[in-house]
Amino acid sequence: MTTSTHSLALSNNALAAAIANPGALGTIEAYISAVHRLPMLTQEQEVELGKKVRDDTDLDAARQLILSHLRLVVSISRQYLGYGLAHADLIQEGNVGLMKAVKRFDPDRGVRLVSFAVHWIKAEIHEYVVRNWRMVKVATTKAQRKLFFNLRRMRPDGQTLDREQISEIASELNVRPEDVSEMEVRMSGHEMALESPQDDEDTYSPISYLSDDAQEPTSVLERRAVDTLHGSGLEDALELLDPRSRRIVQARWLQDEGGATLHDLAAEFGVSAERIRQIEAAAFKKMRQALAA
């Protein structure tokens, strides 16, 4: 083992433990400072350690490769600070990507680990940003995620895009203008607390108008009463009528299609249309009294 590799292997144990938790050293600044004090590996050292990881699953070699590239994660994570997420959390996710890269690294390909790891680090950070930037996901497919990150970078000072700008961005990203417009709307949405953070009677929070009143006890009782009136209650009220009155009410109002007219019933019973109207009015009065009881 060379002197540089040996010094890396004997590096601060606290920093090694902090790979999964950048805040373990006290502050994120202390972590970043410690990361930048770690020596870099030469290509020969990297190949040697990479073969040990690949061929022998040497965990100490993997640790050395990871520690020597932690500064890369710090550098990449800075590019995503504008999303309002904690820097330590971004670094932590990036470190996960770095570990995956080390596990899959093939030293015989002649490619430095730093070039190979960039993809894995960014992929983990992208996933974390999309998962946590909004309570409701703004991008669920690979194409939407690509559009999400590019659009945020290309929007001038976060301003609303006009039609010409949307067309230019769509052409540059090879997507439809409708896709750009839809993603802009998603990104422009703001989250809102369901309940007011303060106990203020004057504050009108979403919980006030988004609540479901369908299961409220009074509403349930009212629906049951209406169902009763439309069902058994109506049948009972009709039973109280004499046959002629029941026939008039049913023919006029309880037919699926085209109820009978006053003149139709007048001809059927051999009386005037006015008499049919009077019988109907008396029947309704009697039924209302029965339903109200």
JSON list of C-alpha atoms in Angstrom, two decimals, residues 41-51 54 65 69 72 101-102 104-120:
[
{"chain": "A", "resi": 41, "resn": "LEU", "atom": "CA", "xyz": [-6.06, 9.11, -5.28]},
{"chain": "A", "resi": 42, "resn": "THR", "atom": "CA", "xyz": [-3.86, 8.70, -8.31]},
{"chain": "A", "resi": 43, "resn": "GLN", "atom": "CA", "xyz": [-5.19, 6.68, -11.22]},
{"chain": "A", "resi": 44, "resn": "GLU", "atom": "CA", "xyz": [-2.92, 3.76, -10.27]},
{"chain": "A", "resi": 45, "resn": "GLN", "atom": "CA", "xyz": [-4.20, 3.74, -6.68]},
{"chain": "A", "resi": 46, "resn": "GLU", "atom": "CA", "xyz": [-7.77, 3.97, -7.93]},
{"chain": "A", "resi": 47, "resn": "VAL", "atom": "CA", "xyz": [-7.32, 0.99, -10.25]},
{"chain": "A", "resi": 48, "resn": "GLU", "atom": "CA", "xyz": [-5.69, -1.03, -7.45]},
{"chain": "A", "resi": 49, "resn": "LEU", "atom": "CA", "xyz": [-8.52, -0.34, -5.02]},
{"chain": "A", "resi": 50, "resn": "GLY", "atom": "CA", "xyz": [-11.16, -0.82, -7.71]},
{"chain": "A", "resi": 51, "resn": "LYS", "atom": "CA", "xyz": [-9.90, -4.33, -8.47]},
{"chain": "A", "resi": 54, "resn": "ARG", "atom": "CA", "xyz": [-14.60, -5.92, -7.75]},
{"chain": "A", "resi": 65, "resn": "LEU", "atom": "CA", "xyz": [-12.57, 5.07, -2.85]},
{"chain": "A", "resi": 69, "resn": "HIS", "atom": "CA", "xyz": [-14.55, 11.27, -3.78]},
{"chain": "A", "resi": 72, "resn": "LEU", "atom": "CA", "xyz": [-17.19, 15.49, -5.64]},
{"chain": "A", "resi": 101, "resn": "ALA", "atom": "CA", "xyz": [-20.99, 3.94, -8.35]},
{"chain": "A", "resi": 102, "resn": "VAL", "atom": "CA", "xyz": [-18.12, 2.40, -6.37]},
{"chain": "A", "resi": 104, "resn": "ARG", "atom": "CA", "xyz": [-20.37, -0.94, -10.05]},
{"chain": "A", "resi": 105, "resn": "PHE", "atom": "CA", "xyz": [-17.00, 0.58, -10.95]},
{"chain": "A", "resi": 106, "resn": "ASP", "atom": "CA", "xyz": [-14.89, -1.46, -13.39]},
{"chain": "A", "resi": 107, "resn": "PRO", "atom": "CA", "xyz": [-11.23, -0.30, -13.26]},
{"chain": "A", "resi": 108, "resn": "ASP", "atom": "CA", "xyz": [-10.35, -2.18, -16.47]},
{"chain": "A", "resi": 109, "resn": "ARG", "atom": "CA", "xyz": [-12.43, 0.16, -18.63]},
{"chain": "A", "resi": 110, "resn": "GLY", "atom": "CA", "xyz": [-9.85, 2.92, -18.33]},
{"chain": "A", "resi": 111, "resn": "VAL", "atom": "CA", "xyz": [-12.39, 5.44, -17.07]},
{"chain": "A", "resi": 112, "resn": "ARG", "atom": "CA", "xyz": [-11.71, 7.39, -13.88]},
{"chain": "A", "resi": 113, "resn": "LEU", "atom": "CA", "xyz": [-14.17, 6.87, -11.06]},
{"chain": "A", "resi": 114, "resn": "VAL", "atom": "CA", "xyz": [-14.96, 10.59, -10.95]},
{"chain": "A", "resi": 115, "resn": "SER", "atom": "CA", "xyz": [-16.41, 10.45, -14.48]},
{"chain": "A", "resi": 116, "resn": "PHE", "atom": "CA", "xyz": [-18.38, 7.31, -13.76]},
{"chain": "A", "resi": 117, "resn": "ALA", "atom": "CA", "xyz": [-19.71, 8.48, -10.40]},
{"chain": "A", "resi": 118, "resn": "VAL", "atom": "CA", "xyz": [-21.17, 11.79, -11.61]},
{"chain": "A", "resi": 119, "resn": "HIS", "atom": "CA", "xyz": [-24.15, 10.02, -13.19]},
{"chain": "A", "resi": 120, "resn": "TRP", "atom": "CA", "xyz": [-24.99, 8.02, -10.07]}
]
